PDB file of N, CA, C and O in Angstrom:
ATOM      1  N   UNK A 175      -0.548 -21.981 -11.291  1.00 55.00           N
ATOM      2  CA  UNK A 175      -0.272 -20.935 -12.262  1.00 55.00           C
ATOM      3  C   UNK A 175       0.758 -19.973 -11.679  1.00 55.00           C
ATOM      4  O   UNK A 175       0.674 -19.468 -10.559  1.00 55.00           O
ATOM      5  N   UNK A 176       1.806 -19.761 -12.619  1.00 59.00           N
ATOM      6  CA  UNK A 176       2.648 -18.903 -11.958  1.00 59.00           C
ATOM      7  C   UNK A 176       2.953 -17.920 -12.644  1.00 59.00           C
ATOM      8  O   UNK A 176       3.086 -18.302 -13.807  1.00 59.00           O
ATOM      9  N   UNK A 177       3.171 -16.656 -12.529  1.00 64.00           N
ATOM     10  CA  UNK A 177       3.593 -15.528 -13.503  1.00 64.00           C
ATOM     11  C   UNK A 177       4.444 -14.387 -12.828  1.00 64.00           C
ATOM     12  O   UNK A 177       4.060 -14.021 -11.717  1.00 64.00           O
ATOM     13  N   UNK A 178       5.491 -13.819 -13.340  1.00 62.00           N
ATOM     14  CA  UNK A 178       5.794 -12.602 -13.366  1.00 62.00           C
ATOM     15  C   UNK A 178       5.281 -11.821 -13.764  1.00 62.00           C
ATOM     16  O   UNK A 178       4.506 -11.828 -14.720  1.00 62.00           O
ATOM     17  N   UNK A 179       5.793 -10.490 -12.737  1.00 64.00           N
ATOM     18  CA  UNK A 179       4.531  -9.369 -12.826  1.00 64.00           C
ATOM     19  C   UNK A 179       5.732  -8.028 -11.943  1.00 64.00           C
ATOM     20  O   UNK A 179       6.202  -8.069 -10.806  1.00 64.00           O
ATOM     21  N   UNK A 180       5.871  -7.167 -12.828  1.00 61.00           N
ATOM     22  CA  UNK A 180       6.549  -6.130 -12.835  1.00 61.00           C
ATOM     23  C   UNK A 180       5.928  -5.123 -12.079  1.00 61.00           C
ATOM     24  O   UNK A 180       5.275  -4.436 -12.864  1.00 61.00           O
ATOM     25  N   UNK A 181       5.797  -4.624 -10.704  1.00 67.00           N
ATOM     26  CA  UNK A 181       4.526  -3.870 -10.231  1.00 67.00           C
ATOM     27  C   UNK A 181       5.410  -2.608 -10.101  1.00 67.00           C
ATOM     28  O   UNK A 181       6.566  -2.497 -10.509  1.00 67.00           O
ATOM     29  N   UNK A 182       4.709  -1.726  -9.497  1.00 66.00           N
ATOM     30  CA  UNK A 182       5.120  -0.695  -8.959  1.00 66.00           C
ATOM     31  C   UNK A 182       5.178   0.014  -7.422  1.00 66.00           C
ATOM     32  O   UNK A 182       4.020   0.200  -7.049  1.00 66.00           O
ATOM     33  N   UNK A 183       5.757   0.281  -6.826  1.00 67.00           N
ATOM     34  CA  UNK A 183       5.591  -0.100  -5.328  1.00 67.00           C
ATOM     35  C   UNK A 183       5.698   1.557  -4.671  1.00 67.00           C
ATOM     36  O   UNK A 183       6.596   1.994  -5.391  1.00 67.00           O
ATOM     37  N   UNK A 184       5.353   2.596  -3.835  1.00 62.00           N
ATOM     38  CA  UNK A 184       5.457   3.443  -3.432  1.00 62.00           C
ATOM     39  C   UNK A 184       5.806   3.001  -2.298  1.00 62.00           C
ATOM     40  O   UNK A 184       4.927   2.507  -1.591  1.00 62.00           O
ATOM     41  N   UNK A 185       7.482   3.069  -1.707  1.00 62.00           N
ATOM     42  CA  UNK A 185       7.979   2.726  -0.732  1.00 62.00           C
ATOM     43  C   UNK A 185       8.958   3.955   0.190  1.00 62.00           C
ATOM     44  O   UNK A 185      10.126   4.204  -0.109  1.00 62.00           O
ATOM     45  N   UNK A 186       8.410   4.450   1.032  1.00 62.00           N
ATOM     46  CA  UNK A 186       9.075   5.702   1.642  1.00 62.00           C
ATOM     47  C   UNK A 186       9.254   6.827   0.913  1.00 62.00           C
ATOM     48  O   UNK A 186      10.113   7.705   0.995  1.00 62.00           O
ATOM     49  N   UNK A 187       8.094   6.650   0.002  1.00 68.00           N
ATOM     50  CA  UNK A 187       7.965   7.999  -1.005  1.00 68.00           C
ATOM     51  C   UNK A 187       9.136   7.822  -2.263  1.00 68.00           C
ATOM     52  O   UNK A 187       9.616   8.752  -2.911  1.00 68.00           O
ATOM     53  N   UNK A 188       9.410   6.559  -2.395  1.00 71.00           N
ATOM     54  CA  UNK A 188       9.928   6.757  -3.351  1.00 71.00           C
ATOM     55  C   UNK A 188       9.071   5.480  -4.499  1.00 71.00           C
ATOM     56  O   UNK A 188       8.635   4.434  -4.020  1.00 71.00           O
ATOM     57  N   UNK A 189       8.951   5.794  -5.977  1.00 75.00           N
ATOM     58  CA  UNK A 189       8.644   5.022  -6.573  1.00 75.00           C
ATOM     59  C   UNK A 189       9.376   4.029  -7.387  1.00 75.00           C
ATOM     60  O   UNK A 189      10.105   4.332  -8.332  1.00 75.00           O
ATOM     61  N   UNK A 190       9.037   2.274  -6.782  1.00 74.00           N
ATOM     62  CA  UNK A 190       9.849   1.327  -7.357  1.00 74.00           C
ATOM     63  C   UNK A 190       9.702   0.461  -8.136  1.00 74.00           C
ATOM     64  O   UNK A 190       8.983  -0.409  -7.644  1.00 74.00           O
ATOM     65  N   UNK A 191      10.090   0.176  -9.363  1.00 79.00           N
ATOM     66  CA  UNK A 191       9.451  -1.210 -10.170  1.00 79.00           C
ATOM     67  C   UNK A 191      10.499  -2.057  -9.701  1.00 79.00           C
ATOM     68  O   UNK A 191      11.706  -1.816  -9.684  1.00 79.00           O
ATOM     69  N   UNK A 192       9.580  -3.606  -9.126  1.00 82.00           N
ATOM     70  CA  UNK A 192      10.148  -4.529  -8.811  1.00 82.00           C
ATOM     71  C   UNK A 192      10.056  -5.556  -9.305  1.00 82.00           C
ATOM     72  O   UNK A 192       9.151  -5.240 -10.077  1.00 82.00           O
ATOM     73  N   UNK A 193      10.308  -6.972  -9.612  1.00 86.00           N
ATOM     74  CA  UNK A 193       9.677  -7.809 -10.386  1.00 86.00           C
ATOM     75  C   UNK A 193       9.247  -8.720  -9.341  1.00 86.00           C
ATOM     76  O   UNK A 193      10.105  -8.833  -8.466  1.00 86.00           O
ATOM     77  N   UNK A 194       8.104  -9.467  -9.130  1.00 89.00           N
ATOM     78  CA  UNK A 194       7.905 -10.248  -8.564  1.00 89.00           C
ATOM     79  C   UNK A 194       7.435 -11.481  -8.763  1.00 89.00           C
ATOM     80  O   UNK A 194       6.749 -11.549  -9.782  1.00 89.00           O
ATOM     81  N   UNK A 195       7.532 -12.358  -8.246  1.00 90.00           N
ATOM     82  CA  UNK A 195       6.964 -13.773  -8.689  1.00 90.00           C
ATOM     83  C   UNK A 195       5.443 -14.102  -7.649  1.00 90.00           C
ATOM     84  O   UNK A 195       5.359 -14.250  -6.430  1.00 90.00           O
ATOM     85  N   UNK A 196       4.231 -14.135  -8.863  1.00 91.00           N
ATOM     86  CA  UNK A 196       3.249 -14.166  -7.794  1.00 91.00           C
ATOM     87  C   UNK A 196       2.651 -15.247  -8.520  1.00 91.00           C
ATOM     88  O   UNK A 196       2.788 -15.286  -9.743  1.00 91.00           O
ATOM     89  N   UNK A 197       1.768 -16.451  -7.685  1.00 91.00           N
ATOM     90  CA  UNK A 197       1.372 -17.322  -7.947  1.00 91.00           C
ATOM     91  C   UNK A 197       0.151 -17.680  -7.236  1.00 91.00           C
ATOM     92  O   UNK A 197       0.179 -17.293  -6.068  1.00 91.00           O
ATOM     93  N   UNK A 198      -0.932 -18.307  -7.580  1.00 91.00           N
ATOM     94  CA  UNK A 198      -2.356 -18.635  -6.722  1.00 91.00           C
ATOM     95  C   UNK A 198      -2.160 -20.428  -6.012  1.00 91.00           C
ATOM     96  O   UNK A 198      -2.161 -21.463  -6.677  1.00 91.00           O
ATOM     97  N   UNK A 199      -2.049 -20.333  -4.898  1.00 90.00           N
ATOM     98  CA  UNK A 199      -2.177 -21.924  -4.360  1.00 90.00           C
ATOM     99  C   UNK A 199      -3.244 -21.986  -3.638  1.00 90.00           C
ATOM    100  O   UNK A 199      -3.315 -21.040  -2.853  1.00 90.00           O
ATOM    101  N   UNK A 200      -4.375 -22.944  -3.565  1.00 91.00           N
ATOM    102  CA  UNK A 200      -5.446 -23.247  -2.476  1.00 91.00           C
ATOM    103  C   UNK A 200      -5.984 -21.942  -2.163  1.00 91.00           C
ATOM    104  O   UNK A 200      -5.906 -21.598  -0.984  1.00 91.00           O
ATOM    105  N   UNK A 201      -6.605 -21.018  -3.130  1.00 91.00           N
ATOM    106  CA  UNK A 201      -7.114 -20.117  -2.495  1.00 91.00           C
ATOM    107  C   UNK A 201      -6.268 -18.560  -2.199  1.00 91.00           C
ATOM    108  O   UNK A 201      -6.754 -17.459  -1.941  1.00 91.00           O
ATOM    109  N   UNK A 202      -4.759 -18.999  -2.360  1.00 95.00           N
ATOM    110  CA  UNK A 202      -4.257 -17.782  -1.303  1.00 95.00           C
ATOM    111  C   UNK A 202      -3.288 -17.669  -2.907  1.00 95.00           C
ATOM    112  O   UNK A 202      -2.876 -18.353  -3.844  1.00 95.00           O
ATOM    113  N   UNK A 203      -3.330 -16.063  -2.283  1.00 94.00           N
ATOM    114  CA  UNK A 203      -1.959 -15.335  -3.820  1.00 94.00           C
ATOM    115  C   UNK A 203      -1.092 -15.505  -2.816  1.00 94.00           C
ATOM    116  O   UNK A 203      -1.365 -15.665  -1.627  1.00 94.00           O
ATOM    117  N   UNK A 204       0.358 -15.454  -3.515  1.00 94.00           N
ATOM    118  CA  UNK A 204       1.388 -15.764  -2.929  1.00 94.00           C
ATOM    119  C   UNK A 204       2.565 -14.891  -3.756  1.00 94.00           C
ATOM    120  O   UNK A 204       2.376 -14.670  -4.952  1.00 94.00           O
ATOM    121  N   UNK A 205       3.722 -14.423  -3.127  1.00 94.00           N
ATOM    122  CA  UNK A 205       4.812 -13.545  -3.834  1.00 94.00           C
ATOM    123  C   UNK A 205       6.076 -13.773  -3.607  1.00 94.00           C
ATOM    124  O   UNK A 205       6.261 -14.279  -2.500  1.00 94.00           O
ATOM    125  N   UNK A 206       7.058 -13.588  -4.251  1.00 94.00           N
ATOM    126  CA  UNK A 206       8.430 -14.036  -3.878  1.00 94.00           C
ATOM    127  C   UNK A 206       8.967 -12.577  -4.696  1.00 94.00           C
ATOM    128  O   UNK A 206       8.595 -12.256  -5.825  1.00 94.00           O
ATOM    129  N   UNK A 207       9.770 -11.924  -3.973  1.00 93.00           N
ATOM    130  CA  UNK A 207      10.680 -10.770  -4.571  1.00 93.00           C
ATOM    131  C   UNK A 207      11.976 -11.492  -4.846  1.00 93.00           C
ATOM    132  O   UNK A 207      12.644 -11.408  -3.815  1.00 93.00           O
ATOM    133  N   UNK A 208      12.625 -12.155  -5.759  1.00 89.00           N
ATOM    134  CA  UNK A 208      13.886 -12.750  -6.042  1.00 89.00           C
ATOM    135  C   UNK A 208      15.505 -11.766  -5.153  1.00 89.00           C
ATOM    136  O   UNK A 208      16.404 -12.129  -4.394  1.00 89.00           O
ATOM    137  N   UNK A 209      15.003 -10.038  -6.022  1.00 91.00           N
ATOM    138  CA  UNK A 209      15.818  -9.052  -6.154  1.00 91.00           C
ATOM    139  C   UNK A 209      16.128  -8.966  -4.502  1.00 91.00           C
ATOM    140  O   UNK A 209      17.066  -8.230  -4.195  1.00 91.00           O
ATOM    141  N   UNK A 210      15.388  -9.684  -3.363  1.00 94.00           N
ATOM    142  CA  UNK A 210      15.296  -8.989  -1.935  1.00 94.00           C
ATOM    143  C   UNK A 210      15.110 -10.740  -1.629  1.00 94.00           C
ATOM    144  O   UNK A 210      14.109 -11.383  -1.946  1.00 94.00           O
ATOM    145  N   UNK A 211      16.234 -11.253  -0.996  1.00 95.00           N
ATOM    146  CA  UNK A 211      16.361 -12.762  -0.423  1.00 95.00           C
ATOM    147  C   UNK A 211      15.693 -12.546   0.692  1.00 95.00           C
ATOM    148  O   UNK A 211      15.928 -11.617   1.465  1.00 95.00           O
ATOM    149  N   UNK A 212      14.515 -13.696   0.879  1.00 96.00           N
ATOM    150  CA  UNK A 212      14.171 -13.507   2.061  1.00 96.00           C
ATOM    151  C   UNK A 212      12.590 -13.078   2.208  1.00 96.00           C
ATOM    152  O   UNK A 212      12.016 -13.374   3.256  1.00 96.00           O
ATOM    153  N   UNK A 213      11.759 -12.260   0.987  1.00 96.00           N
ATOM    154  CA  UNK A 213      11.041 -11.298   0.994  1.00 96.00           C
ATOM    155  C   UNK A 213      10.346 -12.200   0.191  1.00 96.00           C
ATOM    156  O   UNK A 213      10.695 -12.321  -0.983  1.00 96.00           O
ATOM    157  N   UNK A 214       9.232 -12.983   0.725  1.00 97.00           N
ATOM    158  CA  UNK A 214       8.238 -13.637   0.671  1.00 97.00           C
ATOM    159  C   UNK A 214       6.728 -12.540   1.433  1.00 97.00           C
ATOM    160  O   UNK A 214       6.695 -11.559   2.176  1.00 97.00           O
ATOM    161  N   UNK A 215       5.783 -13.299   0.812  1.00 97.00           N
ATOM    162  CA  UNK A 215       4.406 -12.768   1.659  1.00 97.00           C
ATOM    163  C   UNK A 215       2.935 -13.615   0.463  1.00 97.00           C
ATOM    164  O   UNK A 215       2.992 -14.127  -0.654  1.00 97.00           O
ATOM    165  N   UNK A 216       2.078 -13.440   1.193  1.00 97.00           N
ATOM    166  CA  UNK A 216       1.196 -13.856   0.390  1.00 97.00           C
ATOM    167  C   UNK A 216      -0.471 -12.902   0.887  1.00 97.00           C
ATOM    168  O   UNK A 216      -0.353 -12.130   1.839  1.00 97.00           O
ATOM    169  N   UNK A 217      -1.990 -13.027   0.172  1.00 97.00           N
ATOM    170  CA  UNK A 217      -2.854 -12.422   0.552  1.00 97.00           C
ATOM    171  C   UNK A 217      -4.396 -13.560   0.382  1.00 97.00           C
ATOM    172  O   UNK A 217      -4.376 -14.675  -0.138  1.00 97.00           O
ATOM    173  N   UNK A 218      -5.362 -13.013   0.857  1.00 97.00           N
ATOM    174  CA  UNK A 218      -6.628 -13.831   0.878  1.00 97.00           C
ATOM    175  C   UNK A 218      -6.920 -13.280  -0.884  1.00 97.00           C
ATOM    176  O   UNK A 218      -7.502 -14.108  -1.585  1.00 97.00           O
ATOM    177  N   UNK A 219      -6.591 -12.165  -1.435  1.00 95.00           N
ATOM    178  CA  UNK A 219      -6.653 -11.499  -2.825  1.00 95.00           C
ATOM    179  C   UNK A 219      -6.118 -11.000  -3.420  1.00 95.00           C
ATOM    180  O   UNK A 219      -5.369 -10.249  -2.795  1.00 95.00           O
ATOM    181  N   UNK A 220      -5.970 -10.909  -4.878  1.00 91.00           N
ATOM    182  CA  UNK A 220      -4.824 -10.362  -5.642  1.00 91.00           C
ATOM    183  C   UNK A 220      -4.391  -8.687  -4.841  1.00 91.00           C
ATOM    184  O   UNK A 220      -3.297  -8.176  -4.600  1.00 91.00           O
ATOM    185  N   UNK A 221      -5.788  -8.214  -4.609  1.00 92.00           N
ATOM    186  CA  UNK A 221      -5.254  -6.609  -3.900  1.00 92.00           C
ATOM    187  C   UNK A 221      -4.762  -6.735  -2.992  1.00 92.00           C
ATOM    188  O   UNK A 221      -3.789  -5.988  -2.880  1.00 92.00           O
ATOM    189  N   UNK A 222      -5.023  -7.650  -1.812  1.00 96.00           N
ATOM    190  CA  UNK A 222      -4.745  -7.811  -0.480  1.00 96.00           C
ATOM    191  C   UNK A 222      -3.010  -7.797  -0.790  1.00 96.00           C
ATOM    192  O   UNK A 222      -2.147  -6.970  -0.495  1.00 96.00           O
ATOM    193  N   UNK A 223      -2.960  -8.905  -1.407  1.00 94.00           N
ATOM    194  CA  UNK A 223      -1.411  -9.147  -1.865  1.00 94.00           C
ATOM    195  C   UNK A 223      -0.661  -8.097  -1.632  1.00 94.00           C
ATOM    196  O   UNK A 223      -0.041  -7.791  -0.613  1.00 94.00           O
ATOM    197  N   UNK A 224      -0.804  -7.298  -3.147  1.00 90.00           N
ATOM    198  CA  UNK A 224      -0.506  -6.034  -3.439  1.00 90.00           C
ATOM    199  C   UNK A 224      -0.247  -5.067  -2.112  1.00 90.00           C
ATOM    200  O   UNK A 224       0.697  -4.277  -2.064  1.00 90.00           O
ATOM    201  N   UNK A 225      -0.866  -5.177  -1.430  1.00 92.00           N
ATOM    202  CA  UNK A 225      -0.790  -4.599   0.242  1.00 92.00           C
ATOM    203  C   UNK A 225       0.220  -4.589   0.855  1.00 92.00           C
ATOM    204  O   UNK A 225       1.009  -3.674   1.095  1.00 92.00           O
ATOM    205  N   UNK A 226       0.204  -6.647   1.386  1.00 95.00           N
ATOM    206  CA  UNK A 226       0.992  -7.417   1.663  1.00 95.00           C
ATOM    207  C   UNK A 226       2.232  -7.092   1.093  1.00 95.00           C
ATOM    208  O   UNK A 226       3.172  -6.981   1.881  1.00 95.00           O
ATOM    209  N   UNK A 227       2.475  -6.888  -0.283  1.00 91.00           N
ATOM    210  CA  UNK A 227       4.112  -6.783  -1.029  1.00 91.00           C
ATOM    211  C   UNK A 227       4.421  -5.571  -0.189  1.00 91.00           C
ATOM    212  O   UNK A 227       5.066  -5.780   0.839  1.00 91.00           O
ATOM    213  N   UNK A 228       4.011  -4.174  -0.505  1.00 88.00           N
ATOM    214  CA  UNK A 228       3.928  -2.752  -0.030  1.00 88.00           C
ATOM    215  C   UNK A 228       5.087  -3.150   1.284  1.00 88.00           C
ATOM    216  O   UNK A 228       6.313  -3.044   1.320  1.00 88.00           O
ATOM    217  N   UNK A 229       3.829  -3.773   2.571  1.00 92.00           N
ATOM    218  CA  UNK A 229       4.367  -3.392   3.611  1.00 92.00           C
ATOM    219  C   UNK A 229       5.853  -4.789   3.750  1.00 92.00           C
ATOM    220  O   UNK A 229       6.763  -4.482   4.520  1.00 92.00           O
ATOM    221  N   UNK A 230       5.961  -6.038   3.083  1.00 94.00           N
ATOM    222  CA  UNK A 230       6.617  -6.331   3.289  1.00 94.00           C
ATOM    223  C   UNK A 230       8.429  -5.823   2.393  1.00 94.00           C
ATOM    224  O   UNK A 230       9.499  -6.128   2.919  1.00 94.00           O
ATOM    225  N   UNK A 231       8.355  -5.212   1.328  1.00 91.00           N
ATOM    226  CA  UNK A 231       8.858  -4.906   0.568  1.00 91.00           C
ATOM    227  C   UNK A 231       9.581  -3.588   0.969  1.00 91.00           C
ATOM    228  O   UNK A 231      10.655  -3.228   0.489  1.00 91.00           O
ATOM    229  N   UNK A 232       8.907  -2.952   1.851  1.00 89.00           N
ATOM    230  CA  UNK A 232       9.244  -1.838   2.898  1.00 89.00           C
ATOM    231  C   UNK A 232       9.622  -2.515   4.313  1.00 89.00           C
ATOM    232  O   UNK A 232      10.526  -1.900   4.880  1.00 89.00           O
ATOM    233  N   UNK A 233       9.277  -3.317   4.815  1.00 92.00           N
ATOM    234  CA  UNK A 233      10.207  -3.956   5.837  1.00 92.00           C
ATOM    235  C   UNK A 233      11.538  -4.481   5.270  1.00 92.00           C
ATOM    236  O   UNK A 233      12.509  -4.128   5.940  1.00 92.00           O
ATOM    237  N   UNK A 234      11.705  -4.943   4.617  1.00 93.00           N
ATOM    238  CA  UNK A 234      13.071  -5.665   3.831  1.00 93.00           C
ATOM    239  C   UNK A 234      14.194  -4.377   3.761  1.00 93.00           C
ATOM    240  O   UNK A 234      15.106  -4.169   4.560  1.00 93.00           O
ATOM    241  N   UNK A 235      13.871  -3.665   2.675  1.00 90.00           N
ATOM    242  CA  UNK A 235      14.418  -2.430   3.088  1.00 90.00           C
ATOM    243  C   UNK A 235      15.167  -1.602   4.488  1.00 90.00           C
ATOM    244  O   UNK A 235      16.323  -1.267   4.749  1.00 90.00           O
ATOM    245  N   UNK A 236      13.718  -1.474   5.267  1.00 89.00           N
ATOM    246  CA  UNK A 236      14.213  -1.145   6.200  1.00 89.00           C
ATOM    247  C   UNK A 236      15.108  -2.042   7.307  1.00 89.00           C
ATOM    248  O   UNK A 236      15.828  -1.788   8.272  1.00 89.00           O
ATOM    249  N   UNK A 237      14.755  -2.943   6.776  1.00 93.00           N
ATOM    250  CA  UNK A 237      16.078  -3.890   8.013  1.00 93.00           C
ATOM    251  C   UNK A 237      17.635  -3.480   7.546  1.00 93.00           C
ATOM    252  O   UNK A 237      18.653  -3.084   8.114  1.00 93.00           O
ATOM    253  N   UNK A 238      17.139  -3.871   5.901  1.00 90.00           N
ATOM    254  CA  UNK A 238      18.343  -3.644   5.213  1.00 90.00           C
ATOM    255  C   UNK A 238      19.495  -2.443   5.261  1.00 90.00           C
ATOM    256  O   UNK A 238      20.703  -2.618   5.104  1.00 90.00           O
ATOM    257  N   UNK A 239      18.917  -1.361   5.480  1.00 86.00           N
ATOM    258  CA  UNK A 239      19.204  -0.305   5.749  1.00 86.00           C
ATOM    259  C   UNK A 239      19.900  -0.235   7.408  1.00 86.00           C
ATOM    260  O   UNK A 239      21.078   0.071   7.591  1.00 86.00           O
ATOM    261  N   UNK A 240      19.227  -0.472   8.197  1.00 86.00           N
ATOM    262  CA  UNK A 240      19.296  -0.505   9.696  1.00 86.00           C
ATOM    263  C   UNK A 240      20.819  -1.756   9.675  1.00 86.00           C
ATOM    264  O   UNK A 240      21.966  -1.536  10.063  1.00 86.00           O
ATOM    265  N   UNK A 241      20.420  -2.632   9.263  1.00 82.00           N
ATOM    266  CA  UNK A 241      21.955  -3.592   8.839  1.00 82.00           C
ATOM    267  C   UNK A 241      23.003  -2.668   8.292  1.00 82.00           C
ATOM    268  O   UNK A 241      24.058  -2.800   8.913  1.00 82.00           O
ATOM    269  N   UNK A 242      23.046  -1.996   7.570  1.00 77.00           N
ATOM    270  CA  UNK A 242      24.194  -1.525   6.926  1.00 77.00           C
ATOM    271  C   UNK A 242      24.347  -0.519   7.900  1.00 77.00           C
ATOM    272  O   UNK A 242      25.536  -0.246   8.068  1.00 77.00           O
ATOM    273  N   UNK A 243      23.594   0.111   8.581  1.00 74.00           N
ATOM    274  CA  UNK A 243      24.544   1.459   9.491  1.00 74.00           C
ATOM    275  C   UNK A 243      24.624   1.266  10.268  1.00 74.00           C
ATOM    276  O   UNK A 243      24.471   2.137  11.125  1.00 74.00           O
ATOM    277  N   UNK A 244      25.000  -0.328  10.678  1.00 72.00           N
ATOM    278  CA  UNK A 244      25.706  -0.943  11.775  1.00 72.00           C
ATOM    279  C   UNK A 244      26.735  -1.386  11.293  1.00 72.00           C
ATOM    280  O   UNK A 244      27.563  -1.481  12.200  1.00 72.00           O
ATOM    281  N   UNK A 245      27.343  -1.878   9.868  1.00 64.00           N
ATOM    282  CA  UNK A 245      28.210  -2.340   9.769  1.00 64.00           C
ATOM    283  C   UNK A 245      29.626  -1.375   9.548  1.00 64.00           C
ATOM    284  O   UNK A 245      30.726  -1.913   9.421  1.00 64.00           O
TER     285      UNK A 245
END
């Protein structure tokens, strides 16, 4: 089963709607951020997930960021 799902993300204090692609395999939720290449994660539960997106969705960012004020 696969669905899009428009969440909302509180990331460095700022608030973001992102779209994500989240899907259930064997037990485990799973996420793909399209908008952020690269920015996969998955959880043991739909909340866990939700977690999981947070802190990975805020790492992406921050690399991203740290990349550009090097270039």
């Amino acid at each position: 089963m696969r669905a899009i799902d428009v969440t909302e993300f509180l990331v460095s204090d700022t608030l973001m709607k992102i779209k994500v692609l989240i899907w259930q395999e064997d037990d485990v939720w799973c996420a793909s951020v399209s908008a952020l290449p690269g920015c996969h994660t998955w959880g043991e539960s739909y909340e866990h997930l939700l977690e999981m997106l947070e802190d990975a969705i805020g790492g992406w960012l921050e690399v991203a960021s740290e990349r550009e004020a090097f270039s």
